[in-house]
Amino acid sequence: MNLTFGANTPIAHLRKLRDSGDATGFSRALWQEFVAMGWAGILIPAEHGGLGLGHVEAGVVMEELGRTLTPSPFLSTAILAATAIARFGSEKQKRDFLPRIAAGELLATLAVDESSKHRPDRIALAADRAASGYALKGAKTFVIDGHVADLLIVAARTSGAPGQTGGVTMFVVDPHAKGVKAERTPMVDSHNAARITFDNVSVPADAILGKINDGSDALEGILNVGRAAIASELLGAGEEAFTRTVGYFRERKQFGRLIGEFQALQHRAAHLYCELELTRSAVLKALHSLDESVAASSAIVSIAKAKAGATATLTVQEAVQMHGGIGMTDEFDVGLFMKRVRVGQELFGDTNFHAHRLARLNHY
């Protein structure tokens, strides 16, 4: 894959979208360029029009998106939705949706969270039996690209209570159906999210994705793929912030010397370099593990997401400090990296969430 993000999607691209108040939140023309290069179908099997590649390849794209802060539906559509349908959809759902995703004709996303923190075990949105199938009642928040999606994959509760493992079912929902309302809620980093409410939304029985009442494991598999992808993006953002900081060391003079000559700053930079290299190892291991077995990758994915979140956070904080006063200004790009990293930390679980999850997986 020939990635030329630096030339085609500079940080100015994000600024233009933000400052113009663009209603879509990303460039549809740029997305079609992604599609033309096959990236929308990276995780889609060849028999359904995709490239049939793996998570390592998808991670390469996510890392570059992190370096350039490029807003796009790659995560929501090509990672989350494509994984959900390709792995757990019926043959009809695969035929109906996967070729359209690969061709750039369909934007889709996953709707899972219902509060300000990631709590997939606390799903409460109800899916009650109805004459025509099911009726969805409740709300989802932090839905990536939810306001422009042509298809929603909604995790709902068909039995039991929030906190119970069983009773979760995933549904494929038309966002234009009666009772569905999407409100765009731009995040602090100017990327897309939405709050979506479901007011007695009727969905047929064949809209179920996977197994009824037994969707928790499938949902965790989809989330693990998304978590590793976000870890890749965080790695890219952290490395770009670090590269810009080292470049500043070679330009900025203080007391008649380049600041990169000061030993204290050299030590801090060396520490960041080591942390980034450790993070790269963890992220790459997680991506390889997903290619081998999504079901057996939970622990390493949590390690990668926790480490990437912590490292990227440290890196952008250090970048702001080591750039001095200009690091705090909106005109300087480093602050944009800090905002994106903050959002990436929260997406599908922050460092504390995954540390706790890893402890539970190891029976602590």
XYZ file of C-alpha atoms in Angstrom:
364
model
C 0.000 0.000 0.000
C 1.372 3.357 -1.020
C 0.445 5.677 1.842
C 0.842 9.354 0.967
C -1.160 10.866 3.798
C 1.329 13.654 4.417
C 0.791 15.056 0.933
C -2.937 14.439 0.619
C -4.212 15.019 4.151
C -2.150 17.622 5.991
C -3.286 18.901 9.375
C -4.708 21.884 7.480
C -7.355 19.489 6.157
C -8.688 18.953 9.673
C -8.539 22.654 10.438
C -10.531 23.493 7.320
C -13.260 21.009 8.199
C -13.384 22.288 11.768
C -13.331 26.003 11.008
C -15.892 25.783 8.214
C -18.363 23.935 10.440
C -18.610 21.175 7.832
C -21.804 19.218 8.513
C -20.344 15.884 7.403
C -17.136 16.165 9.395
C -14.918 14.489 6.815
C -14.210 14.791 3.103
C -16.358 12.436 1.044
C -14.055 13.017 -1.928
C -11.054 11.895 0.117
C -12.993 8.861 1.338
C -13.622 7.874 -2.269
C -9.867 8.002 -2.828
C -9.496 5.593 0.081
C -12.112 3.386 -1.575
C -10.347 3.531 -4.946
C -7.193 2.175 -3.289
C -9.183 -0.657 -1.735
C -8.872 0.459 1.879
C -12.617 0.308 2.555
C -12.383 -3.428 1.901
C -9.182 -4.293 3.754
C -11.000 -6.598 6.202
C -13.680 -7.737 3.745
C -13.184 -11.144 2.089
C -12.397 -11.157 -1.615
C -15.610 -13.038 -2.427
C -17.530 -10.012 -1.186
C -15.504 -7.435 -3.090
C -12.804 -6.711 -0.513
C -9.048 -7.175 -0.351
C -9.212 -9.989 2.180
C -6.238 -8.643 4.115
C -5.695 -8.662 7.857
C -5.543 -6.500 10.941
C -1.847 -5.744 10.533
C -2.598 -4.061 7.208
C -5.561 -2.193 8.682
C -3.289 -1.071 11.518
C -0.868 0.474 9.017
C -3.656 2.709 7.701
C -4.842 3.592 11.207
C -1.322 4.551 12.234
C -1.056 6.959 9.311
C -4.460 8.430 10.135
C -3.048 9.113 13.586
C -0.012 10.861 12.151
C -2.141 13.249 10.087
C -5.267 13.472 12.303
C -7.345 12.718 9.209
C -11.097 12.475 9.875
C -12.580 9.609 7.858
C -15.124 6.786 8.247
C -12.336 4.201 8.022
C -12.662 3.160 11.679
C -16.454 3.130 11.813
C -17.106 1.542 8.423
C -14.048 -0.397 7.239
C -13.042 -1.662 10.696
C -16.018 -1.932 13.057
C -18.955 -2.486 10.700
C -17.013 -4.603 8.219
C -15.758 -6.836 11.042
C -19.231 -7.220 12.543
C -20.887 -8.207 9.285
C -18.051 -10.310 7.855
C -17.661 -12.351 11.035
C -21.168 -12.572 12.410
C -23.609 -11.649 9.653
C -25.875 -14.083 7.851
C -25.058 -14.949 4.256
C -27.776 -12.555 3.137
C -26.395 -9.738 5.302
C -22.929 -10.343 3.918
C -24.210 -10.229 0.338
C -26.318 -7.142 0.986
C -23.793 -5.003 2.852
C -20.162 -6.043 2.413
C -19.842 -5.346 -1.342
C -21.428 -1.936 -0.811
C -19.016 -1.088 1.997
C -16.040 -2.144 -0.134
C -17.360 -0.065 -3.049
C -17.770 3.025 -0.884
C -21.546 3.035 -1.335
C -22.406 2.415 2.308
C -21.263 4.040 5.538
C -21.901 1.995 8.660
C -21.009 2.091 12.338
C -21.310 0.323 15.672
C -23.558 1.713 18.422
C -22.616 0.257 21.805
C -21.970 2.817 24.568
C -24.765 4.445 26.548
C -22.916 6.669 29.019
C -19.878 8.934 29.160
C -17.587 5.946 29.869
C -17.098 2.731 27.943
C -19.190 0.074 29.670
C -20.167 -2.688 27.203
C -21.282 -4.873 30.115
C -23.915 -2.303 31.087
C -26.009 -2.327 27.910
C -29.570 -1.314 28.758
C -31.135 -0.341 25.418
C -34.139 -2.661 25.242
C -35.154 -4.865 22.330
C -38.655 -6.095 23.183
C -40.587 -8.697 21.245
C -43.122 -7.209 18.852
C -45.514 -8.538 16.253
C -43.139 -7.800 13.386
C -39.947 -8.732 15.223
C -38.494 -6.394 17.864
C -38.954 -2.846 19.120
C -35.838 -0.916 20.164
C -36.111 1.600 23.002
C -33.226 3.606 24.454
C -30.225 5.649 23.405
C -26.594 5.270 22.382
C -23.862 7.853 22.737
C -20.351 8.348 21.355
C -21.412 6.628 18.105
C -18.580 7.232 15.628
C -19.909 8.836 12.410
C -23.417 8.063 13.626
C -24.958 11.165 12.061
C -23.917 10.184 8.515
C -24.169 6.387 8.746
C -26.369 4.537 6.259
C -26.441 1.508 8.542
C -26.289 1.039 12.309
C -25.172 -2.082 14.140
C -26.856 -1.747 17.516
C -26.106 -3.767 20.642
C -29.348 -4.190 22.600
C -30.681 -6.188 25.507
C -33.200 -8.883 24.627
C -33.194 -10.470 28.092
C -31.670 -10.111 31.527
C -30.435 -6.902 33.125
C -27.458 -4.562 32.682
C -24.345 -6.166 34.117
C -25.319 -9.678 33.091
C -23.206 -11.388 30.435
C -26.072 -12.997 28.559
C -29.080 -11.358 26.988
C -27.276 -9.093 24.504
C -28.236 -9.204 20.832
C -26.932 -7.163 17.902
C -29.270 -5.726 15.284
C -28.757 -4.196 11.860
C -30.855 -1.017 11.862
C -31.769 1.488 9.176
C -30.957 4.963 10.614
C -33.828 6.393 8.558
C -36.419 4.105 10.149
C -39.276 5.668 12.062
C -38.281 6.476 15.638
C -34.524 6.776 15.028
C -33.045 10.201 15.737
C -29.344 11.040 15.353
C -27.800 14.172 16.826
C -24.258 15.020 15.848
C -22.042 15.660 18.888
C -18.611 16.708 17.586
C -15.827 15.659 19.900
C -13.161 17.942 21.337
C -10.783 16.819 18.590
C -13.270 17.854 15.854
C -13.869 14.245 14.800
C -17.340 12.784 14.477
C -19.623 11.268 17.061
C -23.367 11.197 17.570
C -26.066 10.500 20.116
C -28.748 8.250 18.673
C -32.130 7.656 20.258
C -34.466 4.775 19.444
C -38.122 5.469 20.165
C -39.958 2.172 19.768
C -38.092 1.439 16.523
C -39.468 -1.593 14.726
C -36.915 -4.051 13.332
C -37.661 -7.438 11.709
C -36.393 -10.712 13.114
C -33.943 -11.101 10.215
C -32.219 -7.895 11.335
C -30.461 -9.873 14.078
C -26.686 -10.006 13.564
C -25.318 -13.210 15.047
C -27.172 -15.113 17.756
C -30.056 -13.877 19.853
C -29.273 -13.404 23.575
C -25.717 -14.563 22.920
C -24.087 -11.532 21.347
C -21.695 -10.564 24.134
C -18.770 -12.628 22.862
C -19.315 -11.449 19.302
C -19.487 -7.844 20.493
C -16.242 -8.262 22.431
C -14.582 -9.603 19.293
C -15.697 -6.568 17.277
C -14.591 -4.219 20.043
C -11.201 -5.922 20.265
C -10.617 -5.264 16.576
C -11.647 -1.631 17.113
C -9.443 -1.296 20.192
C -6.360 -2.551 18.366
C -7.120 -0.184 15.487
C -7.371 2.777 17.868
C -4.149 1.678 19.565
C -2.494 1.867 16.136
C -3.878 5.360 15.627
C -2.649 6.450 19.057
C 0.794 5.098 18.217
C 0.836 7.123 15.002
C -0.288 10.294 16.755
C 2.293 9.833 19.499
C 5.123 9.205 17.076
C 4.241 12.253 14.974
C 4.093 14.477 18.072
C 7.479 13.094 19.137
C 8.999 13.663 15.684
C 7.802 17.267 15.662
C 9.220 17.818 19.142
C 12.653 16.456 18.214
C 12.576 18.685 15.141
C 11.877 21.664 17.375
C 14.906 20.730 19.509
C 17.052 21.250 16.412
C 15.614 24.691 15.659
C 14.880 26.477 18.926
C 17.740 28.303 20.615
C 17.914 29.406 24.217
C 20.881 31.008 25.993
C 22.715 30.872 22.691
C 22.386 27.094 22.321
C 19.986 24.708 20.593
C 17.648 23.366 23.269
C 18.360 19.848 22.004
C 21.815 20.202 23.548
C 20.386 20.388 27.061
C 20.798 17.057 28.804
C 17.507 17.234 30.687
C 15.560 17.467 27.427
C 17.670 14.709 25.903
C 16.748 12.415 28.784
C 13.050 13.170 28.395
C 13.225 12.572 24.652
C 15.089 9.281 25.154
C 12.421 8.137 27.595
C 9.662 8.925 25.094
C 11.498 7.080 22.336
C 11.763 3.945 24.481
C 8.083 4.120 25.459
C 7.033 4.489 21.820
C 9.136 1.491 20.779
C 7.616 -0.638 23.547
C 4.171 0.492 22.470
C 4.874 -0.412 18.851
C 5.786 -3.940 19.940
C 2.579 -4.324 21.941
C 0.379 -2.954 19.158
C 1.994 -5.112 16.482
C 1.622 -8.195 18.689
C -2.066 -7.410 19.185
C -2.648 -7.015 15.440
C -0.836 -10.284 14.684
C -2.851 -12.047 17.403
C -6.111 -10.819 15.892
C -5.060 -12.234 12.539
C -4.475 -15.592 14.207
C -7.578 -15.647 16.438
C -9.916 -12.801 17.335
C -11.444 -14.874 20.140
C -8.081 -15.459 21.844
C -6.757 -11.913 21.601
C -8.528 -10.133 24.450
C -5.562 -9.939 26.824
C -2.963 -8.676 24.348
C -5.450 -6.214 22.871
C -6.055 -4.740 26.323
C -2.298 -4.509 26.876
C -1.869 -2.702 23.550
C -4.765 -0.298 24.083
C -3.701 0.517 27.651
C -0.053 1.013 26.678
C -0.853 3.052 23.566
C -3.182 5.316 25.521
C -0.660 5.924 28.285
C 2.289 6.435 25.937
C 0.478 8.734 23.523
C -0.850 10.792 26.431
C 2.640 11.173 27.901
C 4.090 12.029 24.496
C 1.636 14.795 23.629
C 1.856 16.260 27.122
C 5.623 16.361 26.878
C 5.382 17.804 23.369
C 3.238 20.691 24.600
C 5.582 21.381 27.510
C 8.780 21.142 25.488
C 7.429 23.496 22.856
C 6.903 26.067 25.595
C 4.253 28.761 25.261
C 3.509 28.138 21.575
C 2.551 24.576 22.395
C -0.575 25.893 24.097
C -1.824 27.903 21.115
C -4.451 26.722 18.658
C -2.327 27.939 15.761
C 0.262 25.304 16.642
C -0.545 21.719 15.631
C 0.691 19.973 18.773
C -2.472 20.896 20.661
C -4.559 19.126 18.011
C -2.619 15.932 18.647
C -3.297 16.263 22.368
C -7.034 16.520 21.722
C -7.118 13.520 19.418
C -5.121 11.412 21.854
C -7.507 12.354 24.660
C -10.454 11.113 22.613
C -8.564 7.993 21.527
C -7.902 7.183 25.174
C -11.636 7.102 25.886
C -12.744 5.260 22.752
C -13.594 1.663 23.714
C -11.905 1.925 27.092
C -9.122 4.021 28.578
C -5.932 2.768 30.231
C -7.634 2.151 33.573
C -10.485 0.233 31.928
C -8.073 -2.105 30.166
C -5.830 -2.555 33.199
C -8.910 -3.691 35.128
C -10.032 -5.874 32.215
C -6.617 -7.511 31.986
C -6.697 -8.244 35.718
C -10.104 -9.911 35.381
C -8.926 -11.946 32.383
C -6.079 -13.213 34.577
C -8.519 -14.026 37.409
C -7.398 -11.345 39.857
